[in-house]
């Protein structure tokens, strides 16, 4: 019985010590994600390519901090040509991986696609990279976002089969409401 009491007392003291230290605080890298919080509209042009004739792309995305301010959670509605998948919805999460020192993005859409990207920021430019498989073909993806102002950024989404030669899939601009 004495061992149980001592063990439980040790757990309580350890827990109180951890609690007294307070909750962790987001670092400066995480705070950079604050730029994306809010409601954004995107208008872009999808280039003609192996994926089809191209066309217009538009989306509205609302992003907010998850409790704790470590991750930004976004919900969006998008429209694009039917031959490229058509209209849909997406839910995504952005954060910062302190172990790998990279930004992370996980996106899931109503068309059954999942994207897992890693990102870096240099000055006013964010670069996200990922890999996907479309119809059995491995494809490398790169998205570049250049901040133009506190309420707008240009974006370019590119694809590559070999990681060397890149083709523009889509270019456009996002504006914060």
Tab-separated table of C-alpha atoms in Angstrom:
chain	number	residue	atom	x	y	z
A	1	UNK	CA	0.000	0.000	0.000
A	2	UNK	CA	2.824	2.414	0.882
A	3	UNK	CA	4.399	1.896	-2.558
A	4	UNK	CA	1.139	2.840	-4.282
A	5	UNK	CA	0.842	6.043	-2.238
A	6	UNK	CA	4.459	7.008	-2.953
A	7	UNK	CA	4.015	6.182	-6.663
A	8	UNK	CA	0.803	8.232	-6.928
A	9	UNK	CA	2.383	11.122	-5.020
A	10	UNK	CA	5.312	11.047	-7.464
A	11	UNK	CA	2.953	11.213	-10.456
A	12	UNK	CA	1.053	14.134	-8.912
A	13	UNK	CA	4.282	16.047	-8.181
A	14	UNK	CA	5.600	15.391	-11.703
A	15	UNK	CA	2.298	16.552	-13.218
A	16	UNK	CA	2.265	19.712	-11.107
A	17	UNK	CA	5.836	20.488	-12.165
A	18	UNK	CA	4.938	20.123	-15.840
A	19	UNK	CA	1.785	22.208	-15.359
A	20	UNK	CA	3.707	24.961	-13.542
A	21	UNK	CA	5.972	25.361	-16.577
A	22	UNK	CA	2.941	26.389	-18.618
A	23	UNK	CA	1.826	25.444	-22.070
A	24	UNK	CA	4.371	25.611	-24.902
A	25	UNK	CA	4.374	28.800	-26.956
A	26	UNK	CA	4.570	28.918	-30.758
A	27	UNK	CA	7.973	29.988	-32.076
A	28	UNK	CA	8.648	32.751	-34.612
A	29	UNK	CA	8.453	30.279	-37.518
A	30	UNK	CA	4.893	29.354	-36.574
A	31	UNK	CA	3.887	33.004	-36.240
A	32	UNK	CA	4.743	33.562	-39.935
A	33	UNK	CA	1.678	31.446	-40.771
A	34	UNK	CA	-0.498	34.249	-39.383
A	35	UNK	CA	-0.271	35.835	-42.841
A	36	UNK	CA	-2.632	33.139	-44.165
A	37	UNK	CA	-5.314	33.545	-41.479
A	38	UNK	CA	-8.523	35.088	-42.833
A	39	UNK	CA	-10.686	34.665	-45.915
A	40	UNK	CA	-8.923	34.516	-49.269
A	41	UNK	CA	-10.193	34.384	-52.845
A	42	UNK	CA	-7.992	32.963	-55.580
A	43	UNK	CA	-8.354	33.425	-59.321
A	44	UNK	CA	-5.985	31.518	-61.566
A	45	UNK	CA	-5.517	30.180	-65.062
A	46	UNK	CA	-4.761	26.506	-65.631
A	47	UNK	CA	-2.390	26.102	-68.575
A	48	UNK	CA	-2.975	23.705	-71.430
A	49	UNK	CA	-0.825	20.593	-71.068
A	50	UNK	CA	-0.814	16.811	-70.810
A	51	UNK	CA	-3.599	17.196	-68.237
A	52	UNK	CA	-6.006	18.794	-70.749
A	53	UNK	CA	-7.033	22.049	-72.355
A	54	UNK	CA	-6.728	24.120	-69.179
A	55	UNK	CA	-9.165	26.809	-68.099
A	56	UNK	CA	-10.088	28.932	-65.114
A	57	UNK	CA	-9.654	28.070	-61.445
A	58	UNK	CA	-11.214	29.937	-58.530
A	59	UNK	CA	-11.502	29.311	-54.824
A	60	UNK	CA	-12.601	30.864	-51.567
A	61	UNK	CA	-10.726	29.762	-48.475
A	62	UNK	CA	-11.276	30.586	-44.816
A	63	UNK	CA	-8.342	29.939	-42.483
A	64	UNK	CA	-8.075	30.221	-38.715
A	65	UNK	CA	-5.728	29.234	-35.930
A	66	UNK	CA	-6.436	25.955	-34.175
A	67	UNK	CA	-6.529	26.321	-30.386
A	68	UNK	CA	-2.957	26.739	-29.163
A	69	UNK	CA	-1.909	28.699	-32.288
A	70	UNK	CA	0.423	26.007	-33.622
A	71	UNK	CA	-1.617	25.054	-36.711
A	72	UNK	CA	-3.747	26.932	-39.244
A	73	UNK	CA	-6.884	25.060	-40.332
A	74	UNK	CA	-8.466	25.984	-43.673
A	75	UNK	CA	-11.688	25.118	-45.460
A	76	UNK	CA	-12.114	26.000	-49.117
A	77	UNK	CA	-14.499	25.671	-52.033
A	78	UNK	CA	-12.949	25.521	-55.505
A	79	UNK	CA	-14.104	25.550	-59.118
A	80	UNK	CA	-12.221	24.271	-62.156
A	81	UNK	CA	-13.011	22.669	-65.523
A	82	UNK	CA	-14.896	19.351	-65.297
A	83	UNK	CA	-12.208	17.504	-67.287
A	84	UNK	CA	-9.731	18.441	-64.528
A	85	UNK	CA	-11.992	17.265	-61.724
A	86	UNK	CA	-14.594	20.019	-61.528
A	87	UNK	CA	-15.809	21.762	-58.408
A	88	UNK	CA	-14.994	20.577	-54.925
A	89	UNK	CA	-14.099	21.288	-51.327
A	90	UNK	CA	-10.839	21.011	-49.421
A	91	UNK	CA	-9.758	20.938	-45.789
A	92	UNK	CA	-6.111	21.595	-44.976
A	93	UNK	CA	-3.762	22.099	-42.050
A	94	UNK	CA	-0.518	24.109	-42.076
A	95	UNK	CA	2.101	24.128	-39.355
A	96	UNK	CA	5.816	24.028	-38.667
A	97	UNK	CA	7.800	20.858	-37.988
A	98	UNK	CA	10.505	21.828	-35.486
A	99	UNK	CA	12.280	18.470	-35.910
A	100	UNK	CA	12.748	18.863	-39.686
A	101	UNK	CA	12.774	22.694	-39.684
A	102	UNK	CA	10.199	22.871	-42.475
A	103	UNK	CA	6.633	24.041	-42.828
A	104	UNK	CA	4.090	21.285	-43.346
A	105	UNK	CA	0.823	21.199	-45.261
A	106	UNK	CA	-1.717	18.386	-45.283
A	107	UNK	CA	-4.695	18.789	-47.614
A	108	UNK	CA	-7.693	16.550	-48.255
A	109	UNK	CA	-10.345	17.240	-50.878
A	110	UNK	CA	-13.791	16.014	-51.827
A	111	UNK	CA	-12.370	14.335	-54.941
A	112	UNK	CA	-10.424	11.858	-52.821
A	113	UNK	CA	-7.012	13.508	-53.188
A	114	UNK	CA	-4.560	13.951	-50.329
A	115	UNK	CA	-1.545	16.229	-50.570
A	116	UNK	CA	1.355	16.296	-48.143
A	117	UNK	CA	3.780	19.175	-48.779
A	118	UNK	CA	6.873	20.594	-47.157
A	119	UNK	CA	7.550	24.298	-47.322
A	120	UNK	CA	10.211	26.918	-46.851
A	121	UNK	CA	10.083	30.698	-46.757
A	122	UNK	CA	12.800	33.021	-47.998
A	123	UNK	CA	12.076	36.729	-47.744
A	124	UNK	CA	8.661	37.257	-49.339
A	125	UNK	CA	8.507	33.894	-51.130
A	126	UNK	CA	7.029	30.634	-49.855
A	127	UNK	CA	7.913	27.418	-51.729
A	128	UNK	CA	6.022	24.166	-51.167
A	129	UNK	CA	7.068	20.807	-52.657
A	130	UNK	CA	5.309	17.461	-52.802
A	131	UNK	CA	4.967	14.290	-54.820
A	132	UNK	CA	1.831	12.680	-56.192
A	133	UNK	CA	0.772	9.784	-58.354
A	134	UNK	CA	-1.748	10.380	-61.127
A	135	UNK	CA	-2.937	7.371	-63.101
A	136	UNK	CA	0.164	5.392	-62.113
A	137	UNK	CA	2.564	8.218	-63.004
A	138	UNK	CA	4.776	9.738	-60.279
A	139	UNK	CA	4.751	13.536	-60.433
A	140	UNK	CA	6.739	16.109	-58.469
A	141	UNK	CA	4.863	19.291	-57.574
A	142	UNK	CA	6.057	22.765	-56.611
A	143	UNK	CA	3.948	25.712	-55.520
A	144	UNK	CA	5.529	29.159	-55.215
A	145	UNK	CA	3.728	31.991	-53.443
A	146	UNK	CA	5.174	35.509	-53.592
A	147	UNK	CA	3.751	37.956	-51.065
A	148	UNK	CA	2.764	41.163	-52.845
A	149	UNK	CA	1.165	42.946	-49.888
A	150	UNK	CA	-0.448	42.117	-46.521
A	151	UNK	CA	-3.586	41.190	-48.473
A	152	UNK	CA	-2.359	39.544	-51.682
A	153	UNK	CA	0.110	37.067	-53.109
A	154	UNK	CA	0.838	35.658	-56.545
A	155	UNK	CA	1.016	31.901	-56.944
A	156	UNK	CA	2.457	29.482	-59.455
A	157	UNK	CA	1.884	25.724	-59.352
A	158	UNK	CA	4.289	23.580	-61.387
A	159	UNK	CA	4.670	19.867	-62.105
A	160	UNK	CA	7.652	17.766	-63.179
A	161	UNK	CA	8.170	14.159	-64.133
A	162	UNK	CA	11.916	14.198	-63.374
A	163	UNK	CA	12.360	17.022	-60.844
A	164	UNK	CA	14.442	18.989	-63.362
A	165	UNK	CA	12.090	20.146	-66.117
A	166	UNK	CA	9.086	21.994	-64.691
A	167	UNK	CA	5.800	22.780	-66.473
A	168	UNK	CA	3.437	25.450	-65.241
A	169	UNK	CA	0.092	23.927	-64.357
A	170	UNK	CA	-1.540	27.045	-62.921
A	171	UNK	CA	-0.772	30.711	-62.197
A	172	UNK	CA	-2.863	33.270	-60.388
A	173	UNK	CA	-3.370	35.661	-57.527
A	174	UNK	CA	-4.961	35.384	-54.090
A	175	UNK	CA	-6.586	38.316	-52.320
A	176	UNK	CA	-7.567	38.585	-48.668
A	177	UNK	CA	-11.061	39.911	-47.998
